[in-house]
Each structure stands twice: as C-alpha cells, then as structure tokens.
CSV table of C-alpha atoms in Angstrom, one decimal:
chain,number,residue,atom,x,y,z
A,19,MET,CA,-7.8,-28.0,-21.9
A,20,TYR,CA,-10.2,-27.4,-19.4
A,21,GLY,CA,-12.7,-25.2,-18.1
A,22,ASN,CA,-15.0,-25.7,-20.9
A,23,ASP,CA,-18.1,-25.6,-19.3
A,24,ASP,CA,-17.3,-22.4,-17.4
A,25,ARG,CA,-20.1,-20.3,-18.1
A,26,TYR,CA,-21.4,-16.9,-16.4
A,27,ASP,CA,-23.3,-14.0,-16.8
A,28,VAL,CA,-20.5,-11.6,-16.9
A,29,ALA,CA,-16.8,-12.4,-16.9
A,30,VAL,CA,-14.4,-9.3,-16.7
A,31,LEU,CA,-11.0,-9.7,-18.3
A,32,GLY,CA,-8.3,-7.7,-15.8
A,33,GLY,CA,-8.2,-6.8,-12.4
A,34,GLY,CA,-7.0,-3.3,-12.1
A,35,PRO,CA,-9.3,-0.5,-10.6
A,36,ALA,CA,-11.7,-0.6,-13.3
A,37,GLY,CA,-12.1,-4.4,-13.3
A,38,ILE,CA,-12.5,-4.5,-9.6
A,39,ALA,CA,-15.4,-2.1,-9.8
A,40,ALA,CA,-16.8,-4.0,-12.5
A,41,ALA,CA,-17.1,-7.2,-11.2
A,42,LEU,CA,-18.4,-5.8,-8.1
A,43,ALA,CA,-21.1,-3.9,-9.7
A,44,ALA,CA,-22.0,-6.8,-12.0
A,45,ALA,CA,-22.3,-9.5,-8.9
A,46,ARG,CA,-24.0,-7.1,-7.1
A,47,SER,CA,-26.9,-6.8,-9.3
A,48,GLY,CA,-27.1,-10.3,-8.7
A,49,ALA,CA,-24.7,-11.4,-12.2
A,50,LYS,CA,-23.1,-15.1,-12.1
A,51,THR,CA,-19.4,-13.0,-12.4
A,52,ILE,CA,-15.9,-13.8,-12.9
A,53,LEU,CA,-12.9,-12.0,-12.9
A,54,ALA,CA,-9.3,-13.1,-14.2
A,55,GLU,CA,-6.2,-11.4,-13.9
A,56,ARG,CA,-2.9,-12.0,-15.3
A,57,TYR,CA,-0.6,-11.4,-12.1
A,58,GLY,CA,-1.2,-13.1,-8.8
A,59,PHE,CA,-2.7,-9.7,-7.0
A,60,LEU,CA,-5.1,-7.4,-7.8
A,61,GLY,CA,-5.0,-3.4,-8.3
A,62,GLY,CA,-3.6,-3.0,-11.8
A,63,MET,CA,-1.1,-0.2,-12.1
A,64,SER,CA,-2.1,1.0,-8.8
A,65,THR,CA,-0.5,-1.9,-7.4
A,66,MET,CA,1.8,-3.3,-10.1
A,67,ALA,CA,3.6,0.2,-11.4
A,68,MET,CA,2.7,2.2,-7.9
A,69,VAL,CA,0.4,4.6,-9.4
A,70,TYR,CA,0.5,6.7,-5.8
A,71,PRO,CA,-1.8,8.8,-4.9
A,72,TRP,CA,-5.3,8.7,-6.5
A,73,MET,CA,-6.1,11.9,-8.2
A,74,THR,CA,-8.9,12.9,-8.1
A,75,PHE,CA,-12.6,12.6,-7.2
A,76,HIS,CA,-13.0,16.3,-6.9
A,77,THR,CA,-13.9,19.1,-9.4
A,78,SER,CA,-10.9,22.1,-9.0
A,79,THR,CA,-13.3,23.7,-6.6
A,80,GLY,CA,-13.5,21.3,-4.5
A,81,LYS,CA,-16.9,19.2,-5.6
A,82,GLN,CA,-16.9,15.3,-5.2
A,83,VAL,CA,-17.8,14.3,-8.5
A,84,ILE,CA,-16.8,10.9,-8.2
A,85,ARG,CA,-18.6,8.8,-5.4
A,86,GLY,CA,-20.1,5.2,-5.7
A,87,ILE,CA,-17.6,1.9,-5.7
A,88,ALA,CA,-14.7,3.8,-5.7
A,89,GLN,CA,-15.5,6.2,-2.4
A,90,GLU,CA,-16.5,2.8,-0.9
A,91,VAL,CA,-13.2,1.4,-1.3
A,92,VAL,CA,-11.7,4.8,0.1
A,93,ASP,CA,-13.9,4.3,3.3
A,94,ARG,CA,-13.0,1.1,3.9
A,95,LEU,CA,-9.3,1.8,3.5
A,96,VAL,CA,-9.9,4.4,6.0
A,97,SER,CA,-11.8,2.5,8.5
A,98,LEU,CA,-8.5,0.0,8.0
A,99,ASN,CA,-6.1,3.0,8.7
A,100,ALA,CA,-5.2,2.4,5.4
A,101,SER,CA,-5.5,5.9,3.9
A,102,PRO,CA,-6.4,9.2,5.6
A,103,GLY,CA,-8.9,9.6,2.9
A,104,HIS,CA,-9.0,12.7,0.4
A,105,LEU,CA,-6.8,15.6,1.0
A,106,ARG,CA,-5.6,18.6,0.0
A,107,ASP,CA,-2.8,18.3,-2.9
A,108,THR,CA,-0.4,20.7,-2.2
A,109,ILE,CA,1.2,21.0,-5.9
A,110,GLY,CA,-2.4,22.5,-6.4
A,111,PHE,CA,-2.3,20.6,-9.4
A,112,VAL,CA,-5.7,19.0,-8.7
A,113,HIS,CA,-7.8,20.3,-5.7
A,114,THR,CA,-7.5,16.7,-3.7
A,115,LEU,CA,-5.7,13.5,-3.8
A,116,THR,CA,-6.1,10.4,-1.8
A,117,PRO,CA,-3.2,8.4,-0.4
A,118,TYR,CA,-3.6,5.0,0.5
A,119,HIS,CA,-1.4,1.9,1.6
A,120,PRO,CA,-0.8,-0.5,-1.7
A,121,GLU,CA,-0.5,-3.5,0.4
A,122,VAL,CA,-3.6,-3.0,2.3
A,123,TYR,CA,-5.6,-2.4,-0.8
A,124,LYS,CA,-4.5,-5.4,-2.5
A,125,PHE,CA,-6.1,-7.3,0.9
A,126,LEU,CA,-9.3,-5.2,0.7
A,127,VAL,CA,-10.4,-5.9,-2.6
A,128,PHE,CA,-9.7,-9.6,-2.4
A,129,GLU,CA,-12.8,-9.4,0.7
A,130,MET,CA,-14.9,-7.2,-1.4
A,131,LEU,CA,-14.9,-9.6,-4.1
A,132,LYS,CA,-15.3,-12.4,-2.0
A,133,GLU,CA,-18.0,-10.6,-0.1
A,134,ALA,CA,-20.1,-9.9,-3.5
A,135,GLY,CA,-19.8,-13.8,-4.6
A,136,VAL,CA,-17.1,-13.1,-7.4
A,137,LYS,CA,-15.4,-16.0,-8.7
A,138,LEU,CA,-11.8,-14.9,-9.5
A,139,LEU,CA,-8.6,-16.5,-11.1
A,140,LEU,CA,-5.5,-15.1,-10.6
A,141,HIS,CA,-2.2,-16.0,-12.8
A,142,SER,CA,-4.3,-16.1,-16.0
A,143,MET,CA,-3.5,-14.1,-19.3
A,144,VAL,CA,-5.7,-13.6,-22.5
A,145,THR,CA,-4.6,-15.7,-25.3
A,146,ASP,CA,-6.9,-15.4,-27.6
A,147,VAL,CA,-10.9,-14.8,-27.9
A,148,GLU,CA,-13.4,-17.0,-30.1
A,149,VAL,CA,-15.8,-14.3,-32.3
A,150,SER,CA,-18.8,-15.4,-34.6
A,151,ASP,CA,-20.8,-12.9,-36.3
A,152,GLY,CA,-19.8,-9.8,-34.0
A,153,ARG,CA,-20.4,-11.8,-31.2
A,154,ILE,CA,-17.4,-13.2,-28.6
A,155,LEU,CA,-18.1,-16.9,-27.8
A,156,GLY,CA,-15.4,-17.3,-25.5
A,157,VAL,CA,-12.0,-16.1,-24.1
A,158,HIS,CA,-9.3,-18.4,-24.0
A,159,LEU,CA,-6.7,-17.8,-20.9
A,160,HIS,CA,-3.6,-19.5,-20.1
A,161,ASN,CA,-2.3,-20.2,-16.8
A,162,LYS,CA,-0.3,-22.8,-14.8
A,163,SER,CA,-3.1,-25.5,-15.2
A,164,GLY,CA,-2.8,-25.0,-19.2
A,165,LYS,CA,-5.2,-23.7,-21.4
A,166,HIS,CA,-8.8,-22.3,-19.9
A,167,ILE,CA,-12.0,-20.9,-21.6
A,168,ILE,CA,-14.2,-18.7,-19.9
A,169,ARG,CA,-17.6,-18.2,-21.7
A,170,SER,CA,-20.4,-15.8,-20.8
A,171,LYS,CA,-23.3,-13.7,-22.0
A,172,VAL,CA,-21.2,-10.4,-21.5
A,173,TYR,CA,-17.5,-9.3,-21.6
A,174,ILE,CA,-15.7,-6.3,-19.6
A,175,ASP,CA,-12.4,-5.1,-21.1
A,176,ALA,CA,-10.6,-4.1,-18.5
A,177,THR,CA,-7.0,-5.5,-19.5
A,178,GLY,CA,-5.7,-1.7,-20.0
A,179,ASP,CA,-4.5,-2.4,-23.0
A,180,ALA,CA,-7.5,-3.4,-25.0
A,181,ASP,CA,-6.2,-7.0,-25.4
A,182,VAL,CA,-9.5,-8.8,-25.7
A,183,ALA,CA,-11.4,-5.9,-27.7
A,184,TYR,CA,-8.3,-6.2,-30.2
A,185,LEU,CA,-8.2,-9.9,-30.5
A,186,ALA,CA,-12.2,-9.4,-31.0
A,187,GLY,CA,-11.3,-7.1,-34.1
A,188,ALA,CA,-12.8,-4.1,-32.6
A,189,PRO,CA,-11.5,-1.2,-34.6
A,190,TRP,CA,-9.0,0.6,-32.5
A,191,GLU,CA,-6.3,3.5,-32.8
A,192,GLN,CA,-3.6,4.7,-30.7
A,193,GLY,CA,-1.4,7.5,-29.4
A,194,ASP,CA,-1.7,11.4,-31.4
A,195,GLU,CA,-1.9,11.9,-34.9
A,196,ARG,CA,1.3,10.6,-35.3
A,197,GLN,CA,0.6,6.9,-33.4
A,198,ARG,CA,3.0,8.5,-30.5
A,199,VAL,CA,1.9,7.6,-27.2
A,200,GLN,CA,2.6,9.5,-23.5
A,201,PRO,CA,6.1,8.1,-21.9
A,202,MET,CA,6.1,5.3,-19.7
A,203,THR,CA,7.3,5.5,-16.3
A,204,MET,CA,9.1,3.3,-13.8
A,205,LYS,CA,8.0,4.8,-10.4
A,206,PHE,CA,9.8,3.9,-6.7
A,207,ARG,CA,9.6,4.3,-3.0
A,208,MET,CA,12.6,6.2,-1.2
A,209,LYS,CA,12.1,5.9,2.8
A,210,GLY,CA,14.2,7.8,5.4
A,211,VAL,CA,13.0,11.1,3.7
A,212,ARG,CA,12.9,14.1,5.9
A,213,ILE,CA,9.7,15.6,5.1
A,214,ASP,CA,10.1,18.7,7.6
A,215,GLU,CA,13.6,19.5,5.7
A,216,VAL,CA,12.0,19.4,2.3
A,217,LYS,CA,8.9,21.8,3.9
A,218,GLN,CA,11.4,24.3,5.2
A,219,TYR,CA,13.4,24.3,1.9
A,220,MET,CA,10.0,24.9,-0.1
A,221,GLN,CA,9.0,27.8,2.3
A,222,ALA,CA,12.6,29.3,1.8
A,223,HIS,CA,12.2,29.1,-2.0
A,224,PRO,CA,8.9,29.2,-3.2
A,225,GLU,CA,10.4,30.2,-6.8
A,226,GLU,CA,11.8,27.1,-7.1
A,227,PHE,CA,8.2,25.2,-7.3
A,228,TYR,CA,5.2,24.7,-9.2
A,229,GLU,CA,3.6,27.8,-9.4
A,230,LYS,CA,0.3,26.7,-8.2
A,231,SER,CA,2.1,25.2,-4.9
A,232,LEU,CA,0.2,25.9,-1.7
A,233,ILE,CA,3.4,26.8,0.1
A,234,GLN,CA,2.1,29.5,2.1
A,235,GLU,CA,-0.8,26.9,3.4
A,236,LEU,CA,2.2,24.3,4.7
A,237,ASP,CA,1.8,25.5,8.3
A,238,HIS,CA,-1.5,23.9,8.8
A,239,LEU,CA,-1.8,21.5,5.6
A,240,PRO,CA,0.0,18.1,5.7
A,241,LEU,CA,2.7,18.1,2.4
A,242,THR,CA,1.1,15.5,0.2
A,243,GLY,CA,2.9,16.2,-3.1
A,244,VAL,CA,6.0,18.4,-4.8
A,245,MET,CA,6.7,19.1,-7.9
A,246,GLY,CA,9.7,21.4,-8.4
A,247,PHE,CA,13.5,21.6,-7.4
A,248,TYR,CA,13.9,23.2,-10.7
A,249,SER,CA,17.4,24.4,-9.9
A,250,GLN,CA,18.7,21.0,-8.7
A,251,TRP,CA,17.7,19.2,-11.5
A,252,LYS,CA,19.0,21.5,-13.8
A,253,LYS,CA,22.3,21.4,-12.0
A,254,ALA,CA,22.4,17.4,-11.9
A,255,ASP,CA,21.8,17.5,-15.7
A,256,LEU,CA,20.4,13.8,-15.9
A,257,PRO,CA,19.9,12.0,-19.0
A,258,ILE,CA,16.0,12.2,-18.4
A,259,PRO,CA,13.5,14.3,-20.2
A,260,ARG,CA,11.9,16.3,-17.1
A,261,GLU,CA,12.1,20.0,-16.3
A,262,GLY,CA,11.8,19.3,-12.6
A,263,LEU,CA,10.8,16.5,-9.7
A,264,LEU,CA,7.8,15.0,-8.8
A,265,PHE,CA,7.2,12.7,-5.7
A,266,PHE,CA,4.4,12.4,-3.1
A,267,THR,CA,4.5,11.8,0.8
A,268,GLY,CA,3.5,8.7,2.2
A,269,PRO,CA,2.0,5.9,3.2
A,270,GLY,CA,4.9,5.9,5.4
A,271,LYS,CA,6.0,9.1,7.6
A,272,ASP,CA,9.2,9.2,6.3
A,273,GLU,CA,8.3,7.6,3.1
A,274,VAL,CA,8.0,9.4,-0.7
A,275,LEU,CA,6.6,7.5,-3.7
A,276,VAL,CA,8.8,9.4,-7.0
A,277,ASN,CA,7.5,9.9,-10.6
A,278,VAL,CA,10.3,11.6,-12.5
A,279,SER,CA,11.5,8.2,-14.5
A,280,ARG,CA,10.7,8.7,-18.2
A,281,ILE,CA,10.8,6.4,-21.5
A,282,SER,CA,9.5,7.9,-24.3
A,283,GLY,CA,9.4,7.0,-28.1
A,284,LEU,CA,8.5,3.3,-27.2
A,285,ASP,CA,5.2,1.1,-27.8
A,286,PRO,CA,4.1,-0.6,-24.9
A,287,THR,CA,2.0,-3.1,-27.2
A,288,ASN,CA,5.5,-4.4,-28.7
A,289,VAL,CA,7.0,-7.1,-26.5
A,290,GLU,CA,10.7,-5.8,-27.4
A,291,ASP,CA,9.7,-1.5,-27.1
A,292,LEU,CA,8.1,-3.1,-23.4
A,293,THR,CA,11.4,-5.2,-22.6
A,294,GLU,CA,13.8,-1.9,-23.3
A,295,ALA,CA,11.6,0.1,-21.1
A,296,GLU,CA,11.6,-2.2,-18.4
A,297,MET,CA,15.6,-1.9,-18.6
A,298,GLU,CA,15.7,1.7,-18.8
A,299,GLY,CA,13.4,2.6,-16.0
A,300,ARG,CA,15.3,0.5,-13.5
A,301,LYS,CA,18.7,2.1,-15.0
A,302,GLN,CA,16.9,5.5,-14.5
A,303,VAL,CA,16.0,4.5,-10.9
A,304,LEU,CA,19.6,4.3,-9.7
A,305,LEU,CA,20.5,7.2,-11.1
A,306,LEU,CA,17.6,9.0,-9.0
A,307,GLU,CA,18.5,7.6,-6.3
A,308,SER,CA,21.7,8.9,-6.4
A,309,PHE,CA,20.7,12.3,-7.2
A,310,PHE,CA,18.2,12.8,-4.7
A,311,ARG,CA,20.4,11.5,-2.0
A,312,GLU,CA,23.5,14.2,-3.2
A,313,TYR,CA,20.8,17.4,-4.5
A,314,VAL,CA,17.9,17.5,-3.0
A,315,PRO,CA,17.1,18.5,0.9
A,316,GLY,CA,15.8,16.0,3.2
A,317,PHE,CA,17.2,13.2,1.2
A,318,ALA,CA,20.7,12.7,2.1
A,319,ASP,CA,20.1,9.1,4.1
A,320,ALA,CA,16.8,8.1,1.7
A,321,VAL,CA,17.3,5.0,-0.1
A,322,VAL,CA,15.1,3.1,-2.7
A,323,THR,CA,12.5,0.5,-0.9
A,324,ALA,CA,10.7,-0.3,-4.0
A,325,THR,CA,10.2,-0.2,-8.1
A,326,GLY,CA,7.4,-1.0,-9.5
A,327,THR,CA,7.0,-4.7,-10.2
A,328,GLN,CA,6.5,-3.7,-13.9
A,329,VAL,CA,6.8,0.1,-15.7
A,330,GLY,CA,4.1,2.2,-15.6
A,331,ILE,CA,2.4,2.9,-18.8
A,332,ARG,CA,-0.2,5.8,-19.2
A,333,GLU,CA,-1.7,5.0,-22.7
A,334,THR,CA,-1.6,2.3,-25.6
A,335,ARG,CA,-4.8,1.1,-27.7
A,336,ARG,CA,-8.0,3.2,-27.6
A,337,ILE,CA,-11.3,1.3,-29.0
A,338,ILE,CA,-13.1,3.2,-31.5
A,339,GLY,CA,-16.6,2.9,-29.7
A,340,GLU,CA,-20.2,4.6,-30.6
A,341,TYR,CA,-18.9,8.0,-29.5
A,342,VAL,CA,-15.4,9.2,-29.3
A,343,LEU,CA,-14.8,11.5,-26.5
A,344,GLN,CA,-13.2,14.6,-27.8
A,345,GLY,CA,-10.8,17.1,-26.0
A,346,VAL,CA,-13.4,20.1,-26.1
A,347,ASP,CA,-15.7,17.5,-24.5
A,348,VAL,CA,-13.8,17.3,-21.5
A,349,LEU,CA,-12.8,21.6,-21.7
A,350,ASP,CA,-16.5,22.4,-22.1
A,351,GLY,CA,-17.5,20.1,-19.1
A,352,ARG,CA,-20.0,18.8,-21.5
A,353,ARG,CA,-23.1,17.1,-20.4
A,354,PHE,CA,-24.6,14.0,-22.1
A,355,ASP,CA,-28.1,12.2,-22.0
A,356,ASP,CA,-26.5,8.9,-21.5
A,357,VAL,CA,-24.1,9.8,-19.0
A,358,ILE,CA,-22.4,7.2,-16.9
A,359,ALA,CA,-19.5,8.4,-14.8
A,360,ARG,CA,-18.4,12.2,-14.4
A,361,SER,CA,-14.6,13.4,-13.6
A,362,GLY,CA,-13.1,17.0,-12.8
A,363,TYR,CA,-9.5,15.8,-13.5
A,364,PRO,CA,-7.9,18.2,-16.4
A,365,ILE,CA,-6.1,16.9,-19.4
A,366,ASP,CA,-2.8,16.1,-18.5
A,367,ILE,CA,-0.3,15.0,-21.5
A,368,HIS,CA,3.0,14.2,-21.1
A,369,ASN,CA,5.2,15.1,-24.2
A,370,PRO,CA,5.6,11.9,-26.3
A,371,GLU,CA,9.2,12.8,-27.1
A,372,GLY,CA,10.6,14.9,-24.7
A,373,LYS,CA,10.6,17.2,-21.9
A,374,GLY,CA,7.2,18.7,-20.7
A,375,VAL,CA,3.3,18.5,-19.7
A,376,THR,CA,0.5,19.9,-21.2
A,377,ALA,CA,-2.0,20.6,-18.9
A,378,ASN,CA,-5.5,21.9,-19.7
A,379,PHE,CA,-8.3,22.3,-17.2
A,380,ILE,CA,-12.0,22.3,-17.5
A,381,ARG,CA,-13.9,24.9,-17.8
A,382,GLU,CA,-15.0,27.3,-14.5
A,383,GLY,CA,-13.6,24.5,-12.4
A,384,GLY,CA,-16.4,21.6,-13.6
A,385,ALA,CA,-16.6,18.4,-14.6
A,386,TYR,CA,-17.4,16.6,-17.6
A,387,ASP,CA,-19.6,13.9,-18.6
A,388,ILE,CA,-18.3,10.3,-19.4
A,389,PRO,CA,-21.1,8.8,-22.1
A,390,TYR,CA,-22.0,5.2,-22.0
A,391,ARG,CA,-21.7,5.1,-25.8
A,392,SER,CA,-18.0,5.7,-25.2
A,393,ILE,CA,-17.4,2.5,-23.6
A,394,VAL,CA,-19.5,0.5,-26.3
A,395,PRO,CA,-17.0,-0.6,-29.2
A,396,MET,CA,-17.9,-0.5,-32.5
A,397,GLN,CA,-18.6,-4.6,-34.2
A,398,VAL,CA,-18.5,-6.6,-31.0
A,399,GLU,CA,-22.4,-6.9,-29.3
A,400,ASN,CA,-21.4,-8.4,-26.2
A,401,LEU,CA,-18.3,-6.4,-25.3
A,402,LEU,CA,-18.2,-3.5,-22.9
A,403,LEU,CA,-15.2,-1.3,-22.1
A,404,ALA,CA,-13.4,-0.1,-18.6
A,405,GLY,CA,-10.2,1.5,-17.8
A,406,ARG,CA,-7.8,3.8,-19.7
A,407,CYS,CA,-8.9,1.7,-23.2
A,408,ILE,CA,-12.5,3.1,-23.7
A,409,SER,CA,-13.4,5.4,-26.7
A,410,THR,CA,-11.8,8.6,-26.5
A,411,THR,CA,-9.0,10.9,-28.5
A,412,HIS,CA,-5.4,10.9,-27.9
A,413,GLU,CA,-6.6,14.2,-25.8
A,414,ALA,CA,-9.5,13.4,-23.6
A,415,GLN,CA,-7.9,9.8,-22.8
A,416,ALA,CA,-5.4,12.3,-21.0
A,417,THR,CA,-8.2,12.6,-17.9
A,418,THR,CA,-10.0,9.6,-18.5
A,419,ARG,CA,-7.3,7.0,-17.8
A,420,LEU,CA,-6.7,8.4,-14.3
A,421,THR,CA,-7.7,6.3,-11.5
A,422,PRO,CA,-10.7,7.2,-9.8
A,423,SER,CA,-12.2,8.1,-13.4
A,424,CYS,CA,-11.2,4.2,-14.1
A,425,MET,CA,-13.1,2.9,-11.1
A,426,ALA,CA,-16.5,5.3,-12.0
A,427,ILE,CA,-16.2,3.5,-15.5
A,428,GLY,CA,-15.6,0.1,-14.1
A,429,GLN,CA,-19.1,0.5,-12.4
A,430,ALA,CA,-21.0,1.4,-14.6
A,431,ALA,CA,-19.6,-1.2,-17.3
A,432,GLY,CA,-20.1,-3.8,-14.8
A,433,ALA,CA,-24.2,-2.3,-14.1
A,434,ALA,CA,-24.5,-2.2,-18.0
A,435,ALA,CA,-23.4,-5.7,-18.7
A,436,ALA,CA,-25.4,-6.9,-15.4
A,437,ILE,CA,-28.6,-5.5,-17.4
A,438,ALA,CA,-27.7,-6.8,-21.0
A,439,ALA,CA,-26.8,-10.3,-19.4
A,440,HIS,CA,-30.6,-10.5,-17.6
A,441,ARG,CA,-32.3,-9.1,-20.5
A,442,GLN,CA,-30.2,-10.9,-23.4
A,443,CYS,CA,-29.7,-8.3,-25.2
A,444,ALA,CA,-26.7,-6.4,-27.1
A,445,VAL,CA,-24.7,-3.9,-25.1
A,446,ARG,CA,-26.1,-1.1,-26.9
A,447,ASP,CA,-29.2,-1.8,-26.2
A,448,VAL,CA,-29.2,-1.4,-22.8
A,449,PRO,CA,-31.6,1.4,-21.6
A,450,ILE,CA,-29.9,4.1,-20.2
A,451,ALA,CA,-32.9,5.4,-17.7
A,452,SER,CA,-32.4,1.7,-16.2
A,453,LEU,CA,-28.3,1.4,-16.0
A,454,GLN,CA,-28.4,5.2,-14.9
A,455,GLY,CA,-30.8,4.0,-12.0
A,456,GLU,CA,-28.9,1.1,-10.9
A,457,LEU,CA,-25.7,3.4,-10.9
A,458,LEU,CA,-27.6,5.9,-8.5
A,459,LYS,CA,-28.7,3.0,-6.4
A,460,GLY,CA,-25.0,2.3,-6.2
A,461,ASN,CA,-24.1,6.0,-5.0
A,462,ALA,CA,-22.4,6.4,-8.3
A,463,GLU,CA,-22.0,10.3,-8.8
A,464,LEU,CA,-24.1,11.5,-12.3
A,465,GLY,CA,-24.8,15.2,-11.8
A,466,LEU,CA,-28.8,14.2,-13.4
A,467,GLU,CA,-29.9,16.4,-10.7
A,468,GLU,CA,-28.1,19.6,-12.5
A,469,GLY,CA,-29.8,19.2,-15.8
A,470,ARG,CA,-28.0,18.6,-19.5
A,471,ALA,CA,-26.5,21.5,-21.5
C-alpha cells in the first residue's frame, strides 16, 4: 500500500464535467486539491459515453443561466476551433445546444487542471472509504501501483454513481417509486452522412419530425439536431423501444452522433446488469447502422466510426441530502436563498420500461435554483456531492443530470469544499453568503439580482 502520507485540503473523486469543475474551483480558491479518475482520460459521460452536444446553458427564452467554469470551457474550446459555441437547437426541445470536439476537450481539461495546480491521478478506482463518527478519514483507491489512500479535509463525490457517499454510509435512493431507473444508451458516431439530403427531406416532410422542430428556419440556421423519421422507424420495426430517431450533427461536417439505442430494465449499479447492457448496446448499434443505411435519407454510404467506451448511464443512486430538490421546484422555477447553481433544462424522463419520453417544461420559460443543501449529504460532515448523484427526486434528477448543470454544481461544490477546508468546519456550516460571493467572483450565474420568491 502506498499514498498514506498524501494529504490534501480537497479530494475530488471522479473526473467527469462535475469533477473537473469542482477541482478547478477548489484549486483556484487556494486549496491543495487532488482529482482521481478511474479511466485514463477525463470527461465522464461526455467522453466515455459520447454524450453530445451539451444541453443547455440557456432557458427556453434564450437567457443564459449557466456561466462560470462551464462557459470558460466553451470559450477555450471555441478558441481551439473545437466548438462553434452555443447554437440554436433545431429540434426545438431547448433553446440552445453546444457542440464540441471530445478529443480536444480531453486535452483542454488536462491543461486547465495543470494550470490550476491540481494533482491528477488517473486509472484509479474507489474501492473503500474509511469513516469514523460521520467523518471520512480516507478514500481507498486501486490502480496499477496497488492500493492507494487519499486523506483530505474535505471530499467531493463526483463519481456519478455516488460511490464515495454510498461507501461512507450516506442514505440514498434510486429510480422511481418502483426503483426503476431511466434506460441506458450506447451512443455512436456515423461518418459519411450527407447532411443536405437530411435537410431536404425534413423540409419536404415536416410531419415526420418533432412538432417543435425549426424546419422552416433551416435555410438560415445550421442543422444541429434531428428528432423524427417516424414512418421509417415504424416500417423497420426494430426491437428497440423508441418512437423515432434522435441524432445530432458534428463535430465533422459529414458526421452525426446517434442517440437511439435503449437498454431498459437493468440496474447500472449491478455488475451483471451492467455487463448485459454493454453487450446489448453494441448489438443495437449494428442493427441501427444497417437501418440508417437502408431507410434514412442521407445515410446510404454512412458508417459507424466510434462507439462509447462504455454504455451511457442516465440515472443510478441519488444521495439524500439536507434538501431533496422536487419536481415541482423545477417546474415552478423555484428560488432558494442558498442557491449555488441554476438551470433552464426541462424535466426529461426516458421511460424506464418502454417507449416514450416524458417532457415537462419550466413555467414561463424560466429557470430553477439548485440549493446548497442539495449537495450536502446527510450523516457525513466532510463530504459534498457533485453531478447526477445530488439530492433530488427521480423527476428533478431528470434535469439536474444534464452536463451544463453538472458543471455548475461542480463549481459550487469545489468552492464550498475550499471554504470548509480553510475554516475547518463541517460542510453544512459553510456560510452561504461567502460561498455565493466566491461563485460570483468565478463568474457563476446565480440570479441574485432578480430577488427571491
């Protein structure tokens, strides 16, 4: 065993978008910070599961409500010609989406963490957590060097599946009232797509596509996403519980990211179920490649060029925190005094057992607050949550799980952890005014000037 003398102010476990933002925020606040990740690259679902594009930084009326480190990442990708920035969502589901080049993103976040002075440990998986009297004493990792222990004043669980909080004994729940989680998806890219043919078909057959699609605006807007081809999908009658196609263009001019595979009824925290999902997902990719080439205009010569490193996971454990964000909080655009992030993404639940997506939109096209109490777990005094595992209901998690929201939550968790480490206080005792001040200095968007409901 090695690493027993590794001591930090803040330890971030999990290097997805939330963990990256958390580590950057903590280090920039002066905390000695380490970030541990199980893969050999960073990016979480954005890179390992090909979640693309990022949705969304804006409300449905076009107001930007996520900035800070998330926007900084986009700006730096733009400067590297790896993103066009925020574009209109031509599906019409949200106002904007943000394409990006995942390989450049992998490189960029390495550079940003190095600039901030974050210690990075890759190929390292959490295996155990030492806890005494409700306080984490150390997190055990396993990697090529053997066993490793990280000791820190404050820890941030950004593992996605809440592995650290779960092992530390924090209370949790999963799924809906019957413990059913949203389905998994194996995403994949296809190259050789004739985008002009896709656009022409959409303009000639608007009834075949999602009712909010911006088809009439495609003469002056770039096609960013497509939901539909309903008759082709019905005719093919594939054994995949979807009602139509969903894909997004880019990053290459003849390239698309396909989000159609659906693997239902399995538990992503159960290794046997997860194994079955990986196999079923790749089987579905081959079925879908043949379908696209035979049935979908513009895809006759297209081929699959990449699949996710792992299957995409929408939902697993949700840790119970000092406040459980409710679906009604989201839909009412509720404001909280302890706001640490905001989002304008709707509630978007993929049916756990069959076809269909339940979409519910925020009142008056607004945004909702995410309170600090929802990233503070019960029963563990030096742990914060970041990413899709924060304290929400099944319904509210269907919006907080989206990447820009996770980035904003991660920034807040990192800033709060740095404050707790500096003050040597429990995370629940972090002064909200001080935290909000740090977030505002980091260009986060909290909507404080709009007052409270």
